[in-house]
Coordinates of N, CA and C in Angstrom, one line a residue:
X121 N 106.8 128.8 64.3 CA 107.5 127.7 64.9 C 106.6 126.5 65.1
X122 N 106.9 125.4 64.6 CA 106.1 124.2 64.8 C 106.3 123.5 66.1
X123 N 105.2 122.9 66.6 CA 105.3 122.2 67.9 C 105.4 120.7 67.5
X124 N 106.3 120.0 68.2 CA 106.5 118.6 68.0 C 105.3 117.8 68.4
X125 N 105.1 116.7 67.8 CA 104.0 115.8 68.1 C 104.0 115.4 69.6
X126 N 105.1 115.2 70.2 CA 105.3 114.8 71.6 C 104.7 115.9 72.4
X127 N 105.1 117.2 72.2 CA 104.7 118.3 73.0 C 103.2 118.6 72.7
X128 N 102.7 118.3 71.5 CA 101.3 118.6 71.2 C 100.4 117.6 71.9
X129 N 100.9 116.4 72.1 CA 100.1 115.3 72.8 C 100.4 115.1 74.3
X130 N 101.3 115.9 74.8 CA 101.7 115.8 76.2 C 100.5 116.0 77.1
X131 N 100.3 115.2 78.1 CA 99.2 115.4 79.1 C 99.4 116.7 79.8
X132 N 98.2 117.4 80.0 CA 98.3 118.6 80.7 C 97.5 118.6 82.1
X133 N 96.7 117.6 82.3 CA 96.0 117.4 83.5 C 95.9 116.0 84.0
X134 N 95.7 115.8 85.2 CA 95.8 114.4 85.8 C 94.8 113.4 85.1
X135 N 93.7 113.9 84.7 CA 92.7 113.0 84.0 C 93.2 112.5 82.6
X136 N 94.3 113.2 82.1 CA 94.9 112.8 80.8 C 95.7 111.5 80.9
X137 N 96.1 111.2 82.2 CA 97.0 110.0 82.4 C 96.2 108.7 82.6
X138 N 96.8 107.6 82.2 CA 96.2 106.3 82.4 C 96.9 105.7 83.6
X139 N 96.2 105.8 84.7 CA 96.7 105.3 86.0 C 95.7 104.3 86.5
X140 N 96.3 103.1 87.0 CA 95.4 102.0 87.4 C 94.6 102.5 88.7
X141 N 93.4 101.9 88.9 CA 92.6 102.3 90.0 C 93.4 102.1 91.4
X142 N 94.2 101.0 91.4 CA 94.9 100.8 92.7 C 95.9 101.9 92.9
X143 N 96.6 102.3 91.9 CA 97.6 103.4 92.0 C 96.9 104.8 92.3
X144 N 95.8 105.0 91.7 CA 95.0 106.2 92.0 C 94.6 106.3 93.4
X145 N 94.2 105.1 94.0 CA 93.9 105.1 95.4 C 95.1 105.4 96.3
X146 N 96.2 104.8 96.0 CA 97.5 105.0 96.7 C 97.8 106.5 96.7
X147 N 97.8 107.1 95.5 CA 98.1 108.5 95.4 C 97.2 109.4 96.2
X148 N 95.9 109.1 96.0 CA 94.9 109.9 96.7 C 95.0 109.8 98.2
X149 N 95.2 108.6 98.7 CA 95.4 108.4 100.2 C 96.6 109.1 100.7
X150 N 97.7 109.0 99.9 CA 98.9 109.7 100.4 C 98.7 111.2 100.4
X151 N 98.1 111.8 99.4 CA 97.8 113.2 99.4 C 96.9 113.6 100.6
X152 N 95.9 112.9 100.8 CA 94.9 113.2 101.9 C 95.7 113.1 103.2
X153 N 96.5 112.1 103.5 CA 97.2 111.9 104.7 C 98.2 113.1 104.9
X154 N 98.9 113.5 103.8 CA 99.9 114.5 103.8 C 99.2 115.9 104.1
X155 N 98.0 116.1 103.5 CA 97.4 117.4 103.8 C 96.8 117.4 105.2
X156 N 96.3 116.3 105.7 CA 95.7 116.2 107.0 C 96.8 116.4 108.1
X157 N 97.9 115.8 108.0 CA 98.9 115.8 109.0 C 100.3 115.7 108.4
X158 N 100.8 116.8 107.9 CA 102.1 116.8 107.2 C 103.3 116.4 108.0
X159 N 103.2 116.6 109.3 CA 104.3 116.3 110.2 C 104.5 114.8 110.5
X160 N 103.4 114.1 110.6 CA 103.4 112.7 111.0 C 103.2 111.7 109.9
X161 N 102.9 112.2 108.7 CA 102.7 111.3 107.5 C 104.0 111.0 106.8
X162 N 103.9 110.0 105.9 CA 105.1 109.7 105.0 C 105.3 111.0 104.2
X163 N 106.5 111.4 104.1 CA 106.9 112.7 103.5 C 107.2 112.6 102.0
X164 N 107.3 111.3 101.5 CA 107.8 111.2 100.1 C 106.8 110.2 99.4
X165 N 106.4 110.6 98.2 CA 105.7 109.8 97.3 C 106.7 109.3 96.2
X166 N 107.1 108.1 96.2 CA 108.1 107.6 95.3 C 107.4 107.0 94.0
X167 N 107.8 107.5 92.9 CA 107.2 107.0 91.6 C 108.4 106.4 90.9
X168 N 108.3 105.1 90.5 CA 109.4 104.4 89.8 C 108.9 103.8 88.5
X169 N 109.9 103.6 87.6 CA 109.6 103.0 86.3 C 110.7 103.2 85.4
X170 N 110.7 102.6 84.2 CA 111.8 102.7 83.3 C 111.8 104.1 82.7
X171 N 113.0 104.4 82.1 CA 113.2 105.7 81.4 C 112.1 106.0 80.4
X172 N 111.5 107.2 80.4 CA 110.6 107.6 79.3 C 109.2 107.2 79.5
X173 N 108.8 106.7 80.6 CA 107.4 106.3 80.7 C 106.5 107.4 81.3
X174 N 107.1 108.5 81.7 CA 106.3 109.7 82.1 C 106.2 109.9 83.6
X175 N 107.2 109.4 84.4 CA 107.2 109.5 85.8 C 107.2 111.0 86.2
X176 N 108.1 111.8 85.6 CA 108.1 113.2 86.0 C 106.9 113.9 85.6
X177 N 106.4 113.6 84.4 CA 105.1 114.3 84.0 C 104.0 113.9 85.0
X178 N 103.9 112.6 85.3 CA 102.9 112.2 86.3 C 103.0 112.9 87.6
X179 N 104.2 113.0 88.1 CA 104.4 113.7 89.4 C 104.0 115.1 89.3
X180 N 104.4 115.8 88.3 CA 104.1 117.2 88.1 C 102.5 117.4 88.1
X181 N 101.9 116.6 87.3 CA 100.4 116.7 87.2 C 99.7 116.3 88.5
X182 N 100.2 115.3 89.3 CA 99.6 115.0 90.6 C 99.7 116.2 91.5
X183 N 100.9 116.7 91.6 CA 101.1 117.8 92.5 C 100.4 119.1 92.1
X184 N 100.3 119.3 90.8 CA 99.5 120.5 90.2 C 98.1 120.3 90.6
X185 N 97.5 119.1 90.4 CA 96.1 118.8 90.6 C 95.7 119.1 92.1
X186 N 96.6 118.7 93.0 CA 96.3 118.8 94.4 C 96.9 120.1 95.0
X187 N 97.5 121.0 94.2 CA 98.0 122.3 94.6 C 99.1 122.1 95.7
X188 N 100.0 121.2 95.4 CA 101.2 121.0 96.3 C 102.5 121.4 95.6
X189 N 103.5 121.7 96.4 CA 104.8 122.1 95.9 C 105.5 120.8 95.3
X190 N 106.0 121.0 94.2 CA 106.7 119.9 93.5 C 108.2 120.2 93.5
X191 N 109.0 119.2 94.0 CA 110.4 119.3 94.0 C 111.0 118.1 93.3
X192 N 111.8 118.3 92.3 CA 112.4 117.2 91.5 C 113.9 117.2 91.6
X193 N 114.4 116.0 91.8 CA 115.9 115.8 91.8 C 116.2 114.8 90.7
X194 N 117.3 115.0 90.0 CA 117.7 114.0 89.0 C 119.0 113.4 89.5
X195 N 119.6 112.5 88.7 CA 120.8 111.8 89.1 C 122.0 112.7 89.3
X196 N 122.1 113.8 88.7 CA 123.2 114.7 88.9 C 123.0 115.3 90.3
X197 N 121.8 115.6 90.7 CA 121.6 116.1 92.1 C 121.9 115.1 93.1
X198 N 121.6 113.8 92.9 CA 121.8 112.8 93.8 C 123.3 112.5 94.0
X199 N 124.1 112.8 93.0 CA 125.6 112.6 93.1 C 126.2 113.6 94.1
X200 N 125.6 114.7 94.3 CA 126.1 115.7 95.2 C 125.5 115.4 96.6
X201 N 126.0 114.3 97.2 CA 125.4 113.8 98.4 C 125.3 114.8 99.6
X202 N 126.3 115.6 99.8 CA 126.2 116.5 100.9 C 125.2 117.6 100.6
X203 N 125.1 118.1 99.4 CA 124.1 119.1 99.1 C 122.7 118.5 99.2
X204 N 122.5 117.3 98.7 CA 121.2 116.7 98.8 C 120.7 116.5 100.2
X205 N 121.6 116.1 101.0 CA 121.3 115.8 102.5 C 120.8 117.1 103.1
X206 N 121.5 118.2 102.8 CA 121.1 119.5 103.4 C 119.8 119.9 102.9
X207 N 119.5 119.7 101.6 CA 118.3 120.1 101.0 C 117.1 119.3 101.6
X208 N 117.3 118.0 101.8 CA 116.2 117.2 102.3 C 116.0 117.5 103.8
X209 N 117.1 117.8 104.5 CA 116.9 118.2 105.9 C 116.1 119.4 106.1
X210 N 116.4 120.4 105.2 CA 115.7 121.7 105.3 C 114.3 121.5 104.8
X211 N 114.1 120.7 103.8 CA 112.8 120.5 103.2 C 111.7 120.0 104.2
X212 N 112.2 119.1 105.2 CA 111.2 118.5 106.1 C 111.1 119.1 107.4
X213 N 111.7 120.3 107.6 CA 111.6 121.0 108.8 C 110.3 121.9 108.7
X214 N 109.6 121.9 109.8 CA 108.3 122.7 109.8 C 108.4 123.7 110.9
X215 N 107.8 124.9 110.6 CA 107.8 126.0 111.6 C 106.7 125.8 112.6

């Protein structure tokens, strides 16, 4: 079975990505704040951009690098408003 060029060249670690120094600092600061005080810090790291630029790949690699749980929602999930509200409510409750 042959592997497509896209899959062959897909980034596998955070250092494979081209991220601006400013954005690297924002991400690192957010991760540090979240690890230090998960209850009182901002709970969401929002990554935006046009379709196909690698937002999901970047998010997966950031969270993998910092050994954090990655949860992804797509537009279908967001259309299920009641379900998503329940999931977010449960997600941010701490024991």
